[in-house]
Amino acid sequence: MENIALVVGSTGITGSNLAYELIANNWMTYGLARNHRTPVAGLEPVTADLLDPESLEQALKDISPTHIFFTTWMRKETEEENIRANGAMVRNLLDALSPKKSVRHVALVTGLKHYLGPFEAYVKAGILPETPVREEHPRLEHPNFYYAQEDEVYAAADRDGFSWSIHRPHTVIGYAIGNLMNMGITLAVYASICKETGAKFTWPGSEAQWNGLSDVTDAKILAKQLIWASTTEEAKNQAFNVTNGDVFRWKWLWNRISDYFGVETDGYGNSIRPLEKEMENKQEIWSAMAQKYQLKEENLNRLSSAWHTDLDLGRPLEVMTDMSKSRTLGFTAFESTENSFIRLFEKLKAEKIIP
């Protein structure tokens, strides 16, 4: 039976890289987004608003996907609003497709916030999760829109009889422009500004993150796990962590990144120095750089998501992810984290996003 994929959030880091992987594996692939600003070759675009059921029904009327890959989310002011909006997005999509009875598997991408909770949980309440994080860890008591998204998938699976998988990456590293959470491009832009101005490449995070062990998830590794779980019987109806498979300390990787860009490193001092504050007045510098080097994107806000980088690097604990579950079931894809960053930087240069 033909595999027909619907990638929800196909312009993001996860969705676009997944679309490339699916098309390379000869899947018929549709990509749903509100704005198809950077089309993927071979992807059939679907334009719809996930919060508008009528828009979804109209956009999907001639599409009967066998596999849904839900890779997007909406950022709101409070977690309660996040829960309402992001839960509704999943529910509306699966409700729109329910009458077709075509869906065989739904894969949902969430993240380590499933285990770590909101930032205030361990800063204000002093609740530090146990690491390495494992899939069997129970849900936290704090409100979390990831839980709402999962519950919508479970409810629809019970109703419609499809299998499901949940995927929990750490920070995703990969190419995408205009993404809400993009540490790789954020650091590349920051390092490029440091090189242009002669400033030091200053560590913005905590002492625990600087010295502790960490891991990240290459978007290509995540794409491979999504396809593996949706086509492997033993992997169905389960949740999986997903990272590159190596671990590192940021004090090592930060120096490797600074060496690549040819800038001087300023490591952890005596306090956190947020990158969001460092970047808030850099639009004029970036505009001048964009003109000088004929870069494609002059709007710094479409490239930098410093707020997200600050949340990740500001955690007061080291964060590692256990990969035993999917490894035991046969998922063996691996990537060097240094290679993930360098490959991204090379693509950003080739695409004229950074000098």
mmCIF file of N, CA and C in Angstrom, residues 134-227:
data_model
loop_
_atom_site.group_PDB
_atom_site.id
_atom_site.type_symbol
_atom_site.label_atom_id
_atom_site.label_comp_id
_atom_site.label_asym_id
_atom_site.label_seq_id
_atom_site.Cartn_x
_atom_site.Cartn_y
_atom_site.Cartn_z
ATOM 1 N N ARG A 134 14.381 9.714 30.859
ATOM 2 C CA ARG A 134 13.955 8.459 30.244
ATOM 3 C C ARG A 134 12.453 8.501 29.975
ATOM 4 N N GLU A 135 12.030 7.770 28.968
ATOM 5 C CA GLU A 135 10.635 7.821 28.528
ATOM 6 C C GLU A 135 9.648 7.407 29.609
ATOM 7 N N GLU A 136 10.081 6.563 30.546
ATOM 8 C CA GLU A 136 9.147 6.092 31.578
ATOM 9 C C GLU A 136 8.939 7.095 32.708
ATOM 10 N N HIS A 137 9.693 8.200 32.707
ATOM 11 C CA HIS A 137 9.485 9.206 33.744
ATOM 12 C C HIS A 137 8.039 9.695 33.705
ATOM 13 N N PRO A 138 7.383 9.815 34.837
ATOM 14 C CA PRO A 138 5.975 10.242 34.855
ATOM 15 C C PRO A 138 5.815 11.704 34.470
ATOM 16 N N ARG A 139 4.614 12.059 34.060
ATOM 17 C CA ARG A 139 4.324 13.470 33.783
ATOM 18 C C ARG A 139 4.491 14.298 35.050
ATOM 19 N N LEU A 140 4.871 15.555 34.843
ATOM 20 C CA LEU A 140 5.007 16.484 35.960
ATOM 21 C C LEU A 140 3.645 17.059 36.325
ATOM 22 N N GLU A 141 3.554 17.666 37.482
ATOM 23 C CA GLU A 141 2.294 18.255 37.921
ATOM 24 C C GLU A 141 2.033 19.601 37.255
ATOM 25 N N HIS A 142 3.055 20.201 36.679
ATOM 26 C CA HIS A 142 2.910 21.535 36.086
ATOM 27 C C HIS A 142 2.148 21.467 34.755
ATOM 28 N N PRO A 143 1.368 22.502 34.430
ATOM 29 C CA PRO A 143 0.695 22.555 33.131
ATOM 30 C C PRO A 143 1.718 22.454 32.003
ATOM 31 N N ASN A 144 1.380 21.723 30.937
ATOM 32 C CA ASN A 144 2.331 21.489 29.863
ATOM 33 C C ASN A 144 1.559 21.189 28.581
ATOM 34 N N PHE A 145 1.750 22.015 27.551
ATOM 35 C CA PHE A 145 0.969 21.812 26.327
ATOM 36 C C PHE A 145 1.371 20.538 25.592
ATOM 37 N N TYR A 146 2.571 20.015 25.839
ATOM 38 C CA TYR A 146 2.946 18.731 25.245
ATOM 39 C C TYR A 146 1.982 17.628 25.686
ATOM 40 N N TYR A 147 1.585 17.665 26.958
ATOM 41 C CA TYR A 147 0.658 16.651 27.458
ATOM 42 C C TYR A 147 -0.693 16.768 26.755
ATOM 43 N N ALA A 148 -1.124 18.005 26.534
ATOM 44 C CA ALA A 148 -2.400 18.217 25.848
ATOM 45 C C ALA A 148 -2.344 17.686 24.416
ATOM 46 N N GLN A 149 -1.228 17.921 23.729
ATOM 47 C CA GLN A 149 -1.075 17.406 22.370
ATOM 48 C C GLN A 149 -1.101 15.873 22.357
ATOM 49 N N GLU A 150 -0.365 15.266 23.282
ATOM 50 C CA GLU A 150 -0.361 13.804 23.374
ATOM 51 C C GLU A 150 -1.775 13.264 23.592
ATOM 52 N N ASP A 151 -2.505 13.873 24.516
ATOM 53 C CA ASP A 151 -3.846 13.378 24.852
ATOM 54 C C ASP A 151 -4.787 13.444 23.657
ATOM 55 N N GLU A 152 -4.620 14.469 22.826
ATOM 56 C CA GLU A 152 -5.453 14.563 21.618
ATOM 57 C C GLU A 152 -5.132 13.419 20.647
ATOM 58 N N VAL A 153 -3.842 13.088 20.527
ATOM 59 C CA VAL A 153 -3.453 11.966 19.663
ATOM 60 C C VAL A 153 -4.020 10.658 20.201
ATOM 61 N N TYR A 154 -3.889 10.432 21.516
ATOM 62 C CA TYR A 154 -4.388 9.193 22.121
ATOM 63 C C TYR A 154 -5.898 9.051 21.910
ATOM 64 N N ALA A 155 -6.627 10.141 22.113
ATOM 65 C CA ALA A 155 -8.088 10.096 21.981
ATOM 66 C C ALA A 155 -8.495 9.780 20.543
ATOM 67 N N ALA A 156 -7.834 10.417 19.578
ATOM 68 C CA ALA A 156 -8.167 10.173 18.174
ATOM 69 C C ALA A 156 -7.771 8.761 17.749
ATOM 70 N N ALA A 157 -6.653 8.255 18.298
ATOM 71 C CA ALA A 157 -6.226 6.889 17.985
ATOM 72 C C ALA A 157 -7.252 5.873 18.477
ATOM 73 N N ASP A 158 -7.783 6.106 19.671
ATOM 74 C CA ASP A 158 -8.826 5.218 20.202
ATOM 75 C C ASP A 158 -10.079 5.258 19.328
ATOM 76 N N ARG A 159 -10.388 6.432 18.818
ATOM 77 C CA ARG A 159 -11.587 6.603 17.993
ATOM 78 C C ARG A 159 -11.420 6.007 16.601
ATOM 79 N N ASP A 160 -10.253 6.260 15.986
ATOM 80 C CA ASP A 160 -10.078 5.938 14.572
ATOM 81 C C ASP A 160 -9.209 4.710 14.312
ATOM 82 N N GLY A 161 -8.540 4.180 15.342
ATOM 83 C CA GLY A 161 -7.828 2.920 15.187
ATOM 84 C C GLY A 161 -6.444 3.002 14.573
ATOM 85 N N PHE A 162 -5.839 4.191 14.495
ATOM 86 C CA PHE A 162 -4.476 4.277 13.966
ATOM 87 C C PHE A 162 -3.446 4.079 15.083
ATOM 88 N N SER A 163 -2.217 3.753 14.702
ATOM 89 C CA SER A 163 -1.117 3.670 15.664
ATOM 90 C C SER A 163 -0.467 5.049 15.794
ATOM 91 N N TRP A 164 0.359 5.215 16.801
ATOM 92 C CA TRP A 164 0.975 6.520 17.064
ATOM 93 C C TRP A 164 2.394 6.355 17.588
ATOM 94 N N SER A 165 3.160 7.433 17.533
ATOM 95 C CA SER A 165 4.462 7.507 18.189
ATOM 96 C C SER A 165 4.698 8.946 18.620
ATOM 97 N N ILE A 166 5.344 9.097 19.772
ATOM 98 C CA ILE A 166 5.695 10.415 20.306
ATOM 99 C C ILE A 166 7.218 10.530 20.273
ATOM 100 N N HIS A 167 7.724 11.670 19.816
ATOM 101 C CA HIS A 167 9.163 11.857 19.658
ATOM 102 C C HIS A 167 9.613 13.087 20.456
ATOM 103 N N ARG A 168 10.602 12.871 21.329
ATOM 104 C CA ARG A 168 11.034 13.918 22.255
ATOM 105 C C ARG A 168 12.502 14.260 22.030
ATOM 106 N N PRO A 169 12.779 15.156 21.074
ATOM 107 C CA PRO A 169 14.155 15.578 20.843
ATOM 108 C C PRO A 169 14.629 16.568 21.897
ATOM 109 N N HIS A 170 15.955 16.701 22.034
ATOM 110 C CA HIS A 170 16.528 17.818 22.766
ATOM 111 C C HIS A 170 16.552 18.983 21.767
ATOM 112 N N THR A 171 17.388 19.973 21.957
ATOM 113 C CA THR A 171 17.468 21.092 21.023
ATOM 114 C C THR A 171 17.725 20.585 19.605
ATOM 115 N N VAL A 172 16.875 20.998 18.654
ATOM 116 C CA VAL A 172 17.004 20.528 17.278
ATOM 117 C C VAL A 172 17.921 21.467 16.491
ATOM 118 N N ILE A 173 18.935 20.874 15.842
ATOM 119 C CA ILE A 173 19.890 21.633 15.048
ATOM 120 C C ILE A 173 19.669 21.300 13.582
ATOM 121 N N GLY A 174 19.400 22.314 12.771
ATOM 122 C CA GLY A 174 19.168 22.080 11.354
ATOM 123 C C GLY A 174 18.832 23.370 10.635
ATOM 124 N N TYR A 175 18.693 23.283 9.343
ATOM 125 C CA TYR A 175 18.468 24.465 8.508
ATOM 126 C C TYR A 175 16.983 24.768 8.373
ATOM 127 N N ALA A 176 16.610 25.984 8.695
ATOM 128 C CA ALA A 176 15.270 26.528 8.440
ATOM 129 C C ALA A 176 15.328 28.014 8.758
ATOM 130 N N ILE A 177 14.617 28.797 7.994
ATOM 131 C CA ILE A 177 14.611 30.255 8.195
ATOM 132 C C ILE A 177 13.243 30.673 8.719
ATOM 133 N N GLY A 178 13.241 31.580 9.711
ATOM 134 C CA GLY A 178 11.989 32.081 10.261
ATOM 135 C C GLY A 178 11.377 31.165 11.285
ATOM 136 N N ASN A 179 12.201 30.322 11.931
ATOM 137 C CA ASN A 179 11.704 29.348 12.898
ATOM 138 C C ASN A 179 11.688 29.936 14.300
ATOM 139 N N LEU A 180 10.707 29.499 15.116
ATOM 140 C CA LEU A 180 10.581 30.014 16.482
ATOM 141 C C LEU A 180 11.730 29.607 17.392
ATOM 142 N N MET A 181 12.301 28.424 17.153
ATOM 143 C CA MET A 181 13.338 27.896 18.051
ATOM 144 C C MET A 181 14.487 27.367 17.211
ATOM 145 N N ASN A 182 15.523 28.170 17.040
ATOM 146 C CA ASN A 182 16.589 27.794 16.133
ATOM 147 C C ASN A 182 17.939 28.191 16.717
ATOM 148 N N MET A 183 18.466 27.357 17.624
ATOM 149 C CA MET A 183 19.731 27.670 18.269
ATOM 150 C C MET A 183 20.892 27.715 17.279
ATOM 151 N N GLY A 184 20.921 26.779 16.331
ATOM 152 C CA GLY A 184 22.040 26.713 15.404
ATOM 153 C C GLY A 184 22.221 27.995 14.619
ATOM 154 N N ILE A 185 21.145 28.494 14.003
ATOM 155 C CA ILE A 185 21.240 29.724 13.219
ATOM 156 C C ILE A 185 21.453 30.919 14.139
ATOM 157 N N THR A 186 20.830 30.903 15.314
ATOM 158 C CA THR A 186 21.026 31.996 16.275
ATOM 159 C C THR A 186 22.507 32.141 16.631
ATOM 160 N N LEU A 187 23.167 31.043 16.942
ATOM 161 C CA LEU A 187 24.587 31.100 17.296
ATOM 162 C C LEU A 187 25.441 31.483 16.099
ATOM 163 N N ALA A 188 25.068 31.036 14.914
ATOM 164 C CA ALA A 188 25.813 31.399 13.713
ATOM 165 C C ALA A 188 25.744 32.900 13.446
ATOM 166 N N VAL A 189 24.562 33.467 13.597
ATOM 167 C CA VAL A 189 24.381 34.902 13.401
ATOM 168 C C VAL A 189 25.140 35.686 14.472
ATOM 169 N N TYR A 190 25.037 35.237 15.716
ATOM 170 C CA TYR A 190 25.736 35.906 16.814
ATOM 171 C C TYR A 190 27.248 35.875 16.600
ATOM 172 N N ALA A 191 27.783 34.719 16.231
ATOM 173 C CA ALA A 191 29.222 34.602 15.994
ATOM 174 C C ALA A 191 29.656 35.468 14.809
ATOM 175 N N SER A 192 28.813 35.554 13.786
ATOM 176 C CA SER A 192 29.137 36.392 12.623
ATOM 177 C C SER A 192 29.202 37.861 13.007
ATOM 178 N N ILE A 193 28.284 38.295 13.882
ATOM 179 C CA ILE A 193 28.297 39.678 14.360
ATOM 180 C C ILE A 193 29.543 39.928 15.205
ATOM 181 N N CYS A 194 29.895 38.949 16.047
ATOM 182 C CA CYS A 194 31.115 39.088 16.859
ATOM 183 C C CYS A 194 32.338 39.252 15.973
ATOM 184 N N LYS A 195 32.412 38.474 14.908
ATOM 185 C CA LYS A 195 33.555 38.563 14.008
ATOM 186 C C LYS A 195 33.590 39.911 13.305
ATOM 187 N N GLU A 196 32.436 40.384 12.895
ATOM 188 C CA GLU A 196 32.366 41.656 12.178
ATOM 189 C C GLU A 196 32.747 42.836 13.069
ATOM 190 N N THR A 197 32.380 42.775 14.332
ATOM 191 C CA THR A 197 32.579 43.904 15.254
ATOM 192 C C THR A 197 33.817 43.754 16.126
ATOM 193 N N GLY A 198 34.455 42.573 16.105
ATOM 194 C CA GLY A 198 35.609 42.339 16.961
ATOM 195 C C GLY A 198 35.249 42.016 18.392
ATOM 196 N N ALA A 199 33.967 41.716 18.650
ATOM 197 C CA ALA A 199 33.527 41.400 20.015
ATOM 198 C C ALA A 199 33.838 39.939 20.345
ATOM 199 N N LYS A 200 33.845 39.620 21.622
ATOM 200 C CA LYS A 200 34.070 38.250 22.062
ATOM 201 C C LYS A 200 32.780 37.438 21.934
ATOM 202 N N PHE A 201 32.935 36.168 21.651
ATOM 203 C CA PHE A 201 31.824 35.225 21.554
ATOM 204 C C PHE A 201 31.504 34.777 22.982
ATOM 205 N N THR A 202 30.574 35.495 23.604
ATOM 206 C CA THR A 202 30.332 35.379 25.043
ATOM 207 C C THR A 202 29.282 34.324 25.364
ATOM 208 N N TRP A 203 29.643 33.417 26.266
ATOM 209 C CA TRP A 203 28.705 32.377 26.711
ATOM 210 C C TRP A 203 27.540 33.022 27.446
ATOM 211 N N PRO A 204 26.283 32.757 27.028
ATOM 212 C CA PRO A 204 25.136 33.418 27.641
ATOM 213 C C PRO A 204 24.448 32.609 28.739
ATOM 214 N N GLY A 205 24.891 31.377 28.985
ATOM 215 C CA GLY A 205 24.129 30.473 29.834
ATOM 216 C C GLY A 205 24.663 30.300 31.234
ATOM 217 N N SER A 206 24.238 29.212 31.858
ATOM 218 C CA SER A 206 24.547 28.944 33.263
ATOM 219 C C SER A 206 25.881 28.215 33.412
ATOM 220 N N GLU A 207 26.356 28.182 34.645
ATOM 221 C CA GLU A 207 27.578 27.439 34.954
ATOM 222 C C GLU A 207 27.345 25.941 34.783
ATOM 223 N N ALA A 208 26.150 25.469 35.184
ATOM 224 C CA ALA A 208 25.837 24.044 35.070
ATOM 225 C C ALA A 208 25.853 23.583 33.616
ATOM 226 N N GLN A 209 25.317 24.391 32.725
ATOM 227 C CA GLN A 209 25.323 24.036 31.314
ATOM 228 C C GLN A 209 26.722 24.150 30.705
ATOM 229 N N TRP A 210 27.480 25.112 31.133
ATOM 230 C CA TRP A 210 28.842 25.311 30.628
ATOM 231 C C TRP A 210 29.737 24.113 30.963
ATOM 232 N N ASN A 211 29.632 23.637 32.190
ATOM 233 C CA ASN A 211 30.513 22.573 32.664
ATOM 234 C C ASN A 211 29.920 21.174 32.542
ATOM 235 N N GLY A 212 28.585 21.075 32.502
ATOM 236 C CA GLY A 212 27.933 19.770 32.535
ATOM 237 C C GLY A 212 27.851 19.102 31.175
ATOM 238 N N LEU A 213 27.423 17.844 31.188
ATOM 239 C CA LEU A 213 27.216 17.095 29.950
ATOM 240 C C LEU A 213 25.880 17.460 29.321
ATOM 241 N N SER A 214 25.839 17.434 27.995
ATOM 242 C CA SER A 214 24.615 17.769 27.280
ATOM 243 C C SER A 214 24.561 16.966 25.985
ATOM 244 N N ASP A 215 23.462 17.107 25.264
ATOM 245 C CA ASP A 215 23.314 16.509 23.941
ATOM 246 C C ASP A 215 22.336 17.359 23.139
ATOM 247 N N VAL A 216 22.275 17.153 21.846
ATOM 248 C CA VAL A 216 21.321 17.842 20.973
ATOM 249 C C VAL A 216 20.819 16.838 19.942
ATOM 250 N N THR A 217 19.879 17.287 19.104
ATOM 251 C CA THR A 217 19.270 16.421 18.094
ATOM 252 C C THR A 217 19.408 17.046 16.716
ATOM 253 N N ASP A 218 20.140 16.396 15.839
ATOM 254 C CA ASP A 218 20.214 16.838 14.452
ATOM 255 C C ASP A 218 18.857 16.593 13.794
ATOM 256 N N ALA A 219 18.374 17.566 13.026
ATOM 257 C CA ALA A 219 17.062 17.433 12.382
ATOM 258 C C ALA A 219 17.001 16.224 11.460
ATOM 259 N N LYS A 220 18.119 15.837 10.878
ATOM 260 C CA LYS A 220 18.135 14.681 9.989
ATOM 261 C C LYS A 220 17.993 13.380 10.777
ATOM 262 N N ILE A 221 18.572 13.329 11.985
ATOM 263 C CA ILE A 221 18.407 12.154 12.847
ATOM 264 C C ILE A 221 16.952 12.039 13.291
ATOM 265 N N LEU A 222 16.346 13.161 13.657
ATOM 266 C CA LEU A 222 14.938 13.164 14.050
ATOM 267 C C LEU A 222 14.057 12.680 12.904
ATOM 268 N N ALA A 223 14.347 13.145 11.692
ATOM 269 C CA ALA A 223 13.564 12.713 10.525
ATOM 270 C C ALA A 223 13.645 11.200 10.337
ATOM 271 N N LYS A 224 14.828 10.659 10.491
ATOM 272 C CA LYS A 224 15.005 9.218 10.337
ATOM 273 C C LYS A 224 14.229 8.442 11.400
ATOM 274 N N GLN A 225 14.223 8.967 12.647
ATOM 275 C CA GLN A 225 13.480 8.258 13.692
ATOM 276 C C GLN A 225 11.974 8.328 13.451
ATOM 277 N N LEU A 226 11.503 9.466 12.975
ATOM 278 C CA LEU A 226 10.075 9.600 12.687
ATOM 279 C C LEU A 226 9.621 8.569 11.659
ATOM 280 N N ILE A 227 10.391 8.400 10.603
ATOM 281 C CA ILE A 227 10.027 7.433 9.567
ATOM 282 C C ILE A 227 10.162 6.015 10.091
#
